[in-house]
Amino acid sequence: MAFLYAMFIGLTTGIGLIVAFARYEKVRSSRRAHMAKTVASFARMTVQDTRKILPQEFYPPWLVWLNVQLKKIWPYFNEAASELIRASVEPTLEQYTPAVISSMKFGKLTLGTIAPQFTGVSIVESESDEGGITMELEIKWDGNPNIVLNINTRLGVSLPVQKDLDFILKVVGGDLSTIPGISDAIEDTIRNAIEDSITWPVRKIIPVLPGDYSDLELRPVGVLDVKLVQAKDLANKDMIGKSDPFAELFVRPLRHKMKTSKTINNTLNPIWNEHFEFIVEDASTQHLTVRVFDDEGLQAPELVGCAHVALKDLEPGKVKDIRLKLVKDLVVQRDTKNRGLVQLELLYCPFGTESSFKNPFNPDFSLTSLEKALKTATAETEAVDLDKIMNQRKSDVIVRGVLSVTVIAAEDLPAVDILGKADPFVIITLKKSEAKATTRVANETLNPVWDHTFDFVVEDALHEMIILEVWDYDTLKKEKIGRCIMTLTRVLLEGEVQDTFELDGAKSGRLLLHLKWTPQLVFRDA
């Protein structure tokens, strides 16, 4: 009897707790929904709604005076700003114009008759020793702009397109969907052009009084050297065979400032080893963006994935080797699909500091002390003869070096034999010169020790790569365990490197290597 009573009490208590929890979750969900509606209502508030809640009589007198003056000068500001926008955005539109569109010009451009209103102000005190304050004004604008683009397509169709500030396209007297693909092309063109024209780092200087304002102009602050090394495990976009990947890199998405790599056919692990340079206007806010595409021939290339890195994360004068995971969208990162990764070497050099940094991407970096002396001597000659002398010297002298590679050992290799062992050996390949060398076979071990040194003559160290592949030796066949790929950037900087390198394509395993670079100077025969 006592057992049944205890069971009844326990069952009743459990049901009560479940009911209470369910009711609590319902109340909590209702409160969240109510809060979301409240937040959404505040987000939809206009300047007029704000004035109803907080009438102007509660504004500070100086803020009311400022709004009155702004309303008076708005017609003149509208005219000047419209011309400024037209002059600055139209050239940018031409740079972004896709192949299907022949021209894009503003038919109408006015910011409307409703002036913005100052609705708040905040004062920020400077923490520097010099003191000072910064005044930040809050502006709300429920404007009525009228922007019409006259767009001529290569199909012979002329479209007057009305463009609202919320980026909604409207065709005046027509239907944009009648021409396949034209809507997306126009939308992307306008968005890219406007974003590049009005977002930082862009500075528009409007002189109010006559004078020299050149010190306010935005100037480049440095150079970003990028070596696109390789990509690994890319998502396959082809139904038959493998993708034909190429990469697109930029700091600013202007067509003439974007760099494109060569296409590597039929592979998901392309090796590019290409070098690019970019001008940096603001290292604290700009990013380097990388997009990897699959080349579809006559059709538009298909995006495999993209990635970006903030320039503020780079230490000036120091080469950074990074591996970035590719995603579908840099803004909305909800895609969990594995799209592969891309490997880069980055070096940021601010202007005015080049002499204090060792830049392995600089063509003069590989010069020996003798050749640098020759270059210094020719620099003292007259400017008229300088190019002639340098060209003659370059035709007589080749700069190259010797790369010594010591394969010391490997650790924690995966078992590939039936008995849980392996018979590993290493094949070393220089990608550009195609020079090869092979270590001996280490029998029945997952932690082999070779301690074997090879010397390679390298004539173009900046564009050379070293590939080390670990194989398992069997009498009937050889099985690849993994590989590691590296540029010579690090050994060029440091002269000598000893480190452990992870094996790609293997479940586990590392290679212990020692690399040494010895520059040489070789004279050609006359």
Coordinates of C-alpha atoms in Angstrom, one line a residue:
M1 CA 0.0 0.0 0.0
A2 CA 2.8 2.4 0.9
F3 CA 4.5 1.6 -2.4
L4 CA 1.4 2.5 -4.4
Y5 CA 1.0 5.7 -2.5
A6 CA 4.6 6.7 -3.1
M7 CA 4.3 5.9 -6.8
F8 CA 1.1 8.0 -7.0
I9 CA 2.8 10.9 -5.3
G10 CA 5.8 10.7 -7.6
L11 CA 3.7 10.4 -10.7
T12 CA 1.5 13.4 -9.7
T13 CA 4.6 15.5 -8.9
G14 CA 6.2 14.6 -12.3
I15 CA 3.1 15.6 -14.2
G16 CA 2.8 18.8 -12.2
L17 CA 6.4 19.8 -13.0
I18 CA 5.9 19.0 -16.7
V19 CA 2.7 21.2 -16.8
A20 CA 4.4 24.0 -15.0
F21 CA 7.4 23.9 -17.3
A22 CA 5.2 23.9 -20.4
R23 CA 3.2 26.9 -19.1
Y24 CA 6.5 28.7 -18.2
E25 CA 7.8 28.2 -21.8
K26 CA 4.5 29.4 -23.2
V27 CA 4.6 32.6 -21.1
R28 CA 8.3 33.1 -22.0
S29 CA 7.6 32.7 -25.7
S30 CA 4.7 35.2 -25.5
R31 CA 6.9 37.8 -23.8
R32 CA 9.6 37.3 -26.4
A33 CA 7.0 37.8 -29.2
H34 CA 5.7 40.9 -27.6
M35 CA 9.2 42.3 -27.2
A36 CA 10.0 41.6 -30.8
K37 CA 6.9 43.5 -31.9
T38 CA 7.9 46.4 -29.7
V39 CA 11.4 46.5 -31.1
A40 CA 10.0 46.2 -34.7
S41 CA 7.7 49.2 -34.0
F42 CA 10.6 51.3 -32.8
A43 CA 12.6 50.3 -35.9
R44 CA 9.8 51.6 -38.2
M45 CA 9.6 54.9 -36.5
T46 CA 10.0 58.0 -38.7
V47 CA 11.2 61.4 -37.7
Q48 CA 7.5 62.5 -37.5
D49 CA 6.8 59.7 -35.0
T50 CA 9.8 60.7 -33.0
R51 CA 8.5 64.3 -32.8
K52 CA 5.2 63.1 -31.5
I53 CA 6.9 61.2 -28.7
L54 CA 9.4 64.0 -28.0
P55 CA 8.1 67.4 -29.3
Q56 CA 10.5 70.0 -30.4
E57 CA 9.9 72.1 -27.3
F58 CA 11.9 69.6 -25.4
Y59 CA 14.9 69.9 -27.8
P60 CA 17.8 72.1 -26.8
P61 CA 17.4 75.6 -28.4
W62 CA 20.6 75.3 -30.4
L63 CA 19.5 72.0 -31.9
V64 CA 16.1 73.6 -32.9
W65 CA 18.1 76.5 -34.5
L66 CA 20.3 74.0 -36.3
N67 CA 17.3 72.1 -37.8
V68 CA 15.8 75.4 -39.0
Q69 CA 19.0 76.4 -40.7
L70 CA 19.4 73.0 -42.3
K71 CA 15.9 73.3 -43.7
K72 CA 16.7 76.7 -45.2
I73 CA 19.9 75.6 -47.0
W74 CA 18.6 72.2 -48.1
P75 CA 17.5 73.2 -51.6
Y76 CA 21.0 74.5 -52.3
F77 CA 22.7 71.5 -50.7
N78 CA 20.4 69.2 -52.7
E79 CA 21.5 70.7 -56.0
A80 CA 25.2 70.6 -55.1
A81 CA 25.1 67.1 -53.6
S82 CA 23.2 65.7 -56.6
E83 CA 25.8 67.0 -59.0
L84 CA 28.6 65.7 -56.8
I85 CA 27.0 62.2 -56.7
R86 CA 26.4 62.3 -60.4
A87 CA 30.0 63.2 -61.2
S88 CA 31.5 60.6 -58.8
V89 CA 29.1 57.6 -59.3
E90 CA 28.7 57.7 -63.1
P91 CA 32.4 56.9 -63.8
T92 CA 32.3 54.1 -61.2
L93 CA 29.2 52.7 -62.8
E94 CA 31.1 52.5 -66.1
Q95 CA 33.8 50.4 -64.4
Y96 CA 31.3 48.0 -63.0
T97 CA 29.1 47.8 -66.1
P98 CA 28.5 44.1 -67.1
A99 CA 28.8 42.8 -70.6
V100 CA 25.0 42.7 -71.2
I101 CA 24.8 46.5 -70.6
S102 CA 26.3 49.1 -72.9
S103 CA 25.8 52.3 -70.9
M104 CA 24.3 53.5 -67.6
K105 CA 23.6 57.2 -67.0
F106 CA 21.5 59.2 -64.6
G107 CA 18.3 60.5 -66.2
K108 CA 17.1 62.2 -63.0
L109 CA 18.9 62.6 -59.7
T110 CA 17.5 64.6 -56.8
L111 CA 17.5 64.1 -53.1
G112 CA 14.0 65.5 -52.8
T113 CA 12.5 68.4 -50.9
I114 CA 12.5 67.0 -47.3
A115 CA 15.6 68.0 -45.3
P116 CA 17.2 65.7 -42.7
Q117 CA 16.7 66.5 -39.0
F118 CA 19.2 66.4 -36.1
T119 CA 17.6 64.3 -33.4
G120 CA 20.3 63.9 -30.9
V121 CA 23.9 64.6 -29.9
S122 CA 26.6 62.9 -27.9
I123 CA 29.9 64.3 -26.5
V124 CA 32.9 62.1 -26.4
E125 CA 36.0 63.3 -24.5
S126 CA 39.4 62.5 -25.9
E127 CA 41.6 60.2 -23.8
S128 CA 44.8 61.6 -25.3
D129 CA 47.1 64.0 -23.4
E130 CA 46.1 66.8 -25.7
G131 CA 42.5 66.7 -24.6
G132 CA 39.6 67.8 -26.7
I133 CA 36.1 66.6 -27.4
T134 CA 34.3 65.0 -30.3
M135 CA 30.6 65.9 -31.0
E136 CA 28.6 63.2 -32.7
L137 CA 25.3 64.3 -34.2
E138 CA 22.4 61.9 -34.9
I139 CA 20.5 62.5 -38.1
K140 CA 17.3 61.0 -39.3
W141 CA 16.0 61.5 -42.9
D142 CA 12.6 60.5 -44.3
G143 CA 13.5 61.8 -47.7
N144 CA 11.7 61.7 -51.0
P145 CA 14.6 61.2 -53.5
N146 CA 14.0 60.7 -57.2
I147 CA 16.7 58.7 -58.9
V148 CA 16.3 57.4 -62.5
L149 CA 19.0 55.5 -64.4
N150 CA 18.9 55.4 -68.2
I151 CA 20.2 52.0 -69.1
N152 CA 21.0 50.8 -72.6
T153 CA 21.5 47.1 -73.2
R154 CA 23.4 45.5 -76.0
L155 CA 20.2 43.8 -77.0
G156 CA 19.0 47.2 -78.3
V157 CA 16.6 47.7 -75.3
S158 CA 16.5 51.0 -73.4
L159 CA 15.3 50.9 -69.8
P160 CA 14.6 53.9 -67.6
V161 CA 15.1 52.4 -64.2
Q162 CA 14.0 54.1 -61.0
K163 CA 16.3 53.4 -58.1
D164 CA 15.2 53.9 -54.5
L165 CA 17.7 54.3 -51.6
D166 CA 16.6 50.9 -50.3
F167 CA 18.0 49.3 -53.4
I168 CA 14.6 48.4 -55.0
L169 CA 14.5 48.4 -58.8
K170 CA 11.5 49.8 -60.6
V171 CA 11.2 50.0 -64.4
V172 CA 9.3 53.1 -65.5
G173 CA 6.7 51.9 -67.9
G174 CA 8.0 48.3 -68.3
D175 CA 8.8 45.0 -66.8
L176 CA 12.3 44.2 -65.9
S177 CA 11.7 40.4 -65.9
T178 CA 11.1 40.3 -69.6
I179 CA 14.9 40.2 -70.2
P180 CA 16.4 37.2 -68.4
G181 CA 19.3 38.1 -66.1
I182 CA 19.1 41.8 -66.7
S183 CA 17.6 42.6 -63.2
D184 CA 20.5 40.8 -61.3
A185 CA 23.1 42.4 -63.6
I186 CA 21.7 45.9 -62.9
E187 CA 21.3 45.3 -59.2
D188 CA 24.8 44.1 -58.7
T189 CA 26.3 46.9 -60.8
I190 CA 24.5 49.6 -58.9
R191 CA 25.2 48.1 -55.5
N192 CA 28.9 47.6 -56.1
A193 CA 29.3 51.1 -57.7
I194 CA 27.5 52.9 -54.9
E195 CA 29.1 50.9 -52.1
D196 CA 32.6 51.6 -53.5
S197 CA 31.8 55.3 -54.1
I198 CA 30.4 56.2 -50.7
T199 CA 31.9 53.7 -48.2
W200 CA 35.2 54.0 -46.5
P201 CA 38.0 54.4 -47.5
V202 CA 36.4 57.1 -49.7
R203 CA 36.6 60.7 -48.7
K204 CA 34.7 63.5 -50.5
I205 CA 36.0 67.0 -49.9
I206 CA 33.6 69.8 -50.6
P207 CA 35.3 73.2 -50.2
V208 CA 33.1 75.8 -48.4
L209 CA 35.6 78.6 -48.6
P210 CA 38.5 79.0 -51.2
G211 CA 41.7 77.4 -50.1
D212 CA 44.1 74.5 -50.3
Y213 CA 42.5 71.3 -48.9
S214 CA 45.0 68.8 -50.3
D215 CA 46.1 67.7 -46.8
L216 CA 42.6 66.3 -46.3
E217 CA 42.7 64.1 -49.3
L218 CA 42.9 60.3 -48.7
R219 CA 46.2 58.9 -49.8
P220 CA 47.6 55.3 -50.0
V221 CA 49.3 54.3 -46.9
G222 CA 51.1 51.1 -47.9
V223 CA 51.5 48.0 -50.1
L224 CA 50.1 44.5 -49.5
D225 CA 52.1 41.7 -51.1
V226 CA 50.1 38.5 -51.5
K227 CA 51.3 35.1 -52.6
L228 CA 48.4 32.8 -53.5
V229 CA 49.9 29.5 -52.7
Q230 CA 47.2 26.8 -53.1
A231 CA 43.7 25.6 -52.3
K232 CA 42.8 22.3 -50.8
D233 CA 39.7 20.0 -50.8
L234 CA 37.6 22.3 -52.9
A235 CA 33.9 21.5 -53.4
N236 CA 33.4 19.9 -56.8
K237 CA 31.1 22.0 -59.1
D238 CA 31.3 19.7 -62.2
M239 CA 29.0 16.8 -62.9
I240 CA 31.7 15.0 -64.9
G241 CA 35.3 15.2 -63.8
K242 CA 36.6 17.8 -61.4
S243 CA 36.4 21.6 -61.2
D244 CA 38.7 24.0 -63.1
P245 CA 39.5 26.5 -60.3
F246 CA 40.9 30.0 -60.5
A247 CA 41.0 32.7 -57.8
E248 CA 40.0 36.4 -57.8
L249 CA 41.6 38.7 -55.2
F250 CA 41.0 42.3 -54.3
V251 CA 41.2 44.9 -51.5
R252 CA 38.7 47.2 -53.3
P253 CA 36.1 45.6 -55.7
L254 CA 37.1 47.9 -58.6
R255 CA 37.5 46.0 -61.8
H256 CA 40.9 47.4 -62.7
K257 CA 42.2 46.7 -59.2
M258 CA 41.1 43.1 -59.0
K259 CA 43.7 40.3 -59.6
T260 CA 42.9 37.0 -61.2
S261 CA 45.0 33.8 -61.0
K262 CA 45.5 31.3 -63.8
T263 CA 43.1 28.4 -64.1
I264 CA 44.2 25.0 -63.0
N265 CA 42.2 22.3 -64.9
N266 CA 40.5 19.3 -63.5
T267 CA 41.6 19.4 -59.8
L268 CA 40.2 20.1 -56.4
N269 CA 43.7 20.8 -55.0
P270 CA 45.1 23.6 -57.2
I271 CA 48.6 24.9 -56.7
W272 CA 49.0 28.5 -58.0
N273 CA 52.1 30.0 -56.3
E274 CA 51.3 33.4 -57.8
H275 CA 52.3 36.8 -56.5
F276 CA 50.1 40.0 -56.5
E277 CA 50.4 43.5 -55.1
F278 CA 47.6 45.8 -53.8
I279 CA 47.6 49.4 -52.7
V280 CA 46.2 49.9 -49.2
E281 CA 44.3 53.1 -48.3
D282 CA 43.4 52.3 -44.7
A283 CA 44.9 49.2 -43.1
S284 CA 42.6 49.5 -40.0
T285 CA 39.4 48.9 -41.9
Q286 CA 40.2 47.2 -45.2
H287 CA 40.2 43.5 -46.0
L288 CA 41.8 41.3 -48.5
T289 CA 39.0 39.2 -50.2
V290 CA 39.6 35.9 -52.0
R291 CA 37.0 34.3 -54.2
V292 CA 37.6 30.8 -55.8
F293 CA 35.6 30.0 -58.9
D294 CA 35.1 27.1 -61.2
D295 CA 35.8 28.0 -64.8
E296 CA 32.8 27.0 -66.9
G297 CA 34.2 28.0 -70.3
L298 CA 31.7 30.1 -72.3
Q299 CA 29.3 30.2 -69.3
A300 CA 29.7 32.4 -66.3
P301 CA 32.1 31.0 -63.7
E302 CA 30.5 29.3 -60.7
L303 CA 31.5 30.4 -57.2
V304 CA 33.1 27.7 -55.1
G305 CA 33.7 29.8 -52.0
C306 CA 35.1 33.0 -50.6
A307 CA 37.1 34.2 -47.6
H308 CA 38.6 37.4 -46.4
V309 CA 41.3 38.6 -43.9
A310 CA 41.4 41.9 -42.0
L311 CA 44.6 43.9 -42.8
K312 CA 44.6 45.1 -39.2
D313 CA 45.5 41.6 -38.2
L314 CA 48.8 41.7 -40.1
E315 CA 52.0 42.8 -38.4
P316 CA 53.9 45.3 -40.7
G317 CA 57.0 43.9 -42.2
K318 CA 56.3 40.3 -41.2
V319 CA 55.2 37.6 -43.6
K320 CA 52.1 35.8 -42.4
D321 CA 51.2 32.3 -43.7
I322 CA 47.5 31.8 -43.3
R323 CA 44.9 29.2 -44.3
L324 CA 41.4 30.5 -44.8
K325 CA 38.2 28.4 -44.8
L326 CA 36.0 29.1 -47.8
V327 CA 32.3 30.0 -47.2
K328 CA 29.4 30.7 -49.5
D329 CA 28.7 34.2 -48.2
L330 CA 30.9 36.5 -46.2
V331 CA 28.0 38.3 -44.6
V332 CA 25.4 35.6 -43.9
Q333 CA 27.5 32.6 -42.8
R334 CA 24.8 29.9 -42.4
D335 CA 26.2 27.5 -44.9
T336 CA 27.9 24.5 -43.1
K337 CA 29.0 22.8 -46.3
N338 CA 32.8 22.1 -46.6
R339 CA 34.0 24.2 -49.5
G340 CA 37.7 23.8 -48.9
L341 CA 40.4 26.2 -47.8
V342 CA 42.9 28.5 -49.5
Q343 CA 46.5 29.2 -48.4
L344 CA 48.1 32.7 -48.6
E345 CA 51.3 34.4 -47.7
L346 CA 50.8 38.0 -46.8
L347 CA 53.2 40.9 -46.2
Y348 CA 52.0 44.5 -45.4
C349 CA 54.6 47.2 -45.8
P350 CA 53.6 50.8 -44.9
F351 CA 55.0 53.5 -47.1
G352 CA 58.3 55.0 -45.7
T353 CA 59.3 51.8 -43.9
E354 CA 60.4 49.6 -46.8
S355 CA 64.1 50.0 -46.0
S356 CA 63.7 48.7 -42.5
F357 CA 61.9 45.4 -43.6
K358 CA 63.2 42.4 -45.4
N359 CA 60.7 41.9 -48.2
P360 CA 61.2 38.5 -49.9
F361 CA 58.6 39.6 -52.6
N362 CA 60.9 42.5 -53.7
P363 CA 62.8 41.6 -56.9
D364 CA 66.0 43.0 -55.3
F365 CA 65.7 40.7 -52.2
S366 CA 67.5 37.8 -54.0
L367 CA 70.4 40.0 -55.0
T368 CA 73.7 39.0 -53.4
S369 CA 76.0 41.5 -51.8
L370 CA 78.1 41.7 -54.9
E371 CA 75.2 42.4 -57.2
K372 CA 73.8 45.0 -54.7
A373 CA 77.2 46.7 -54.8
L374 CA 77.0 46.7 -58.6
K375 CA 73.5 48.2 -58.5
T376 CA 74.6 50.9 -56.0
A377 CA 77.5 51.7 -58.3
T378 CA 75.3 52.1 -61.3
A379 CA 72.9 54.3 -59.3
E380 CA 75.6 56.9 -59.2
T381 CA 75.7 57.2 -63.0
E382 CA 73.6 59.7 -64.9
A383 CA 69.9 58.9 -65.2
V384 CA 70.0 58.8 -69.0
D385 CA 72.3 55.8 -69.0
L386 CA 70.9 54.1 -65.9
D387 CA 68.4 51.8 -67.7
K388 CA 70.9 50.9 -70.4
I389 CA 73.5 49.9 -67.8
M390 CA 71.1 48.0 -65.6
N391 CA 69.7 46.1 -68.6
Q392 CA 73.3 45.2 -69.7
R393 CA 74.2 44.1 -66.2
K394 CA 71.1 41.9 -65.9
S395 CA 71.9 40.2 -69.2
D396 CA 75.4 39.3 -67.9
V397 CA 74.4 38.2 -64.4
I398 CA 72.1 35.5 -63.1
V399 CA 71.2 35.4 -59.4
R400 CA 70.4 31.9 -58.0
G401 CA 71.0 29.9 -54.9
V402 CA 71.4 26.4 -53.4
L403 CA 68.6 25.0 -51.3
S404 CA 69.7 22.3 -48.9
V405 CA 66.9 20.1 -47.7
T406 CA 67.5 17.6 -44.9
V407 CA 64.7 15.1 -44.3
I408 CA 65.4 14.3 -40.7
A409 CA 62.4 12.1 -39.7
A410 CA 58.7 11.6 -39.6
E411 CA 56.4 11.1 -36.6
D412 CA 53.1 9.3 -36.0
L413 CA 52.5 8.1 -39.6
P414 CA 49.3 6.2 -40.2
A415 CA 49.5 2.4 -40.5
V416 CA 49.0 1.2 -44.1
D417 CA 50.2 -2.4 -43.9
I418 CA 48.2 -5.4 -42.7
L419 CA 50.5 -5.8 -39.7
G420 CA 50.0 -2.2 -38.6
K421 CA 53.3 -0.8 -39.9
A422 CA 54.6 1.0 -43.0
D423 CA 57.7 1.1 -45.1
P424 CA 57.9 4.9 -45.7
F425 CA 60.1 6.9 -48.0
V426 CA 60.0 10.6 -49.2
I427 CA 60.0 12.0 -52.7
I428 CA 61.2 15.6 -52.9
T429 CA 60.2 17.7 -55.9
L430 CA 60.9 21.3 -56.9
K431 CA 57.7 22.3 -58.8
K432 CA 59.1 24.8 -61.3
S433 CA 62.4 23.1 -62.1
E434 CA 61.0 19.6 -61.8
A435 CA 64.1 18.5 -59.9
K436 CA 63.6 15.3 -57.8
A437 CA 65.2 13.3 -55.1
T438 CA 64.2 10.3 -53.0
T439 CA 65.2 9.1 -49.6
R440 CA 65.9 5.5 -48.7
V441 CA 63.1 3.2 -47.5
A442 CA 62.7 2.8 -43.7
N443 CA 61.3 -0.6 -43.1
E444 CA 58.4 -1.5 -40.8
T445 CA 58.1 1.7 -38.8
L446 CA 55.6 4.6 -38.2
N447 CA 58.3 6.9 -36.9
P448 CA 61.1 6.6 -39.5
V449 CA 64.5 8.4 -39.3
W450 CA 66.3 9.3 -42.5
D451 CA 68.6 12.2 -41.8
H452 CA 69.3 12.5 -45.5
T453 CA 70.4 15.8 -47.1
F454 CA 69.8 16.9 -50.7
D455 CA 71.1 20.0 -52.5
F456 CA 69.1 21.7 -55.2
V457 CA 70.2 24.6 -57.5
V458 CA 67.3 27.1 -57.6
E459 CA 67.3 29.9 -60.2
D460 CA 64.0 31.5 -59.3
A461 CA 63.4 31.1 -55.6
L462 CA 60.5 33.6 -55.4
H463 CA 58.4 31.4 -57.7
E464 CA 59.7 28.0 -56.7
M465 CA 57.9 25.5 -54.5
I466 CA 59.0 22.4 -52.7
I467 CA 56.7 19.3 -52.5
L468 CA 57.5 16.5 -50.2
E469 CA 55.4 13.3 -50.6
V470 CA 55.6 10.4 -48.2
W471 CA 55.0 7.0 -49.7
D472 CA 54.7 3.4 -48.4
Y473 CA 56.9 1.0 -50.4
D474 CA 55.5 -2.4 -51.3
T475 CA 56.8 -4.9 -53.8
L476 CA 53.7 -4.9 -55.9
K477 CA 52.7 -1.2 -55.6
K478 CA 53.4 2.0 -53.8
E479 CA 50.8 3.8 -51.7
K480 CA 50.8 7.5 -51.0
I481 CA 50.5 8.4 -47.3
G482 CA 50.5 12.2 -47.5
R483 CA 52.3 15.3 -48.6
C484 CA 53.3 18.9 -47.6
I485 CA 53.8 21.8 -49.9
M486 CA 55.7 25.0 -49.1
T487 CA 57.1 28.0 -50.7
L488 CA 60.7 29.2 -50.1
T489 CA 59.6 32.5 -48.5
R490 CA 60.4 31.6 -45.0
V491 CA 63.8 30.2 -45.7
L492 CA 64.6 33.2 -47.9
L493 CA 63.8 35.5 -44.9
E494 CA 65.5 33.5 -42.2
G495 CA 68.3 31.7 -44.2
E496 CA 67.9 28.5 -42.2
V497 CA 64.7 26.8 -40.9
Q498 CA 64.2 23.6 -38.9
D499 CA 60.6 22.8 -38.1
T500 CA 57.8 20.1 -38.1
F501 CA 55.3 20.2 -41.0
E502 CA 51.9 18.5 -41.0
L503 CA 51.1 16.0 -43.8
D504 CA 48.1 16.9 -45.9
G505 CA 45.8 14.0 -47.0
A506 CA 46.9 11.8 -44.1
K507 CA 45.0 11.0 -41.0
S508 CA 48.1 11.8 -39.0
G509 CA 51.8 12.3 -39.5
R510 CA 54.4 15.1 -39.5
L511 CA 57.7 15.6 -41.2
L512 CA 60.8 17.1 -39.4
L513 CA 62.8 19.1 -41.9
H514 CA 65.9 21.3 -42.0
L515 CA 66.1 23.9 -44.9
K516 CA 69.1 26.1 -45.6
W517 CA 69.4 28.8 -48.4
T518 CA 72.8 29.8 -49.8
P519 CA 72.6 32.6 -52.5
Q520 CA 75.1 32.4 -55.4
L521 CA 76.1 34.6 -58.2
V522 CA 76.8 33.1 -61.7
F523 CA 78.1 34.9 -64.7
R524 CA 77.0 34.0 -68.2
D525 CA 79.5 33.4 -70.9
A526 CA 79.8 36.3 -73.4

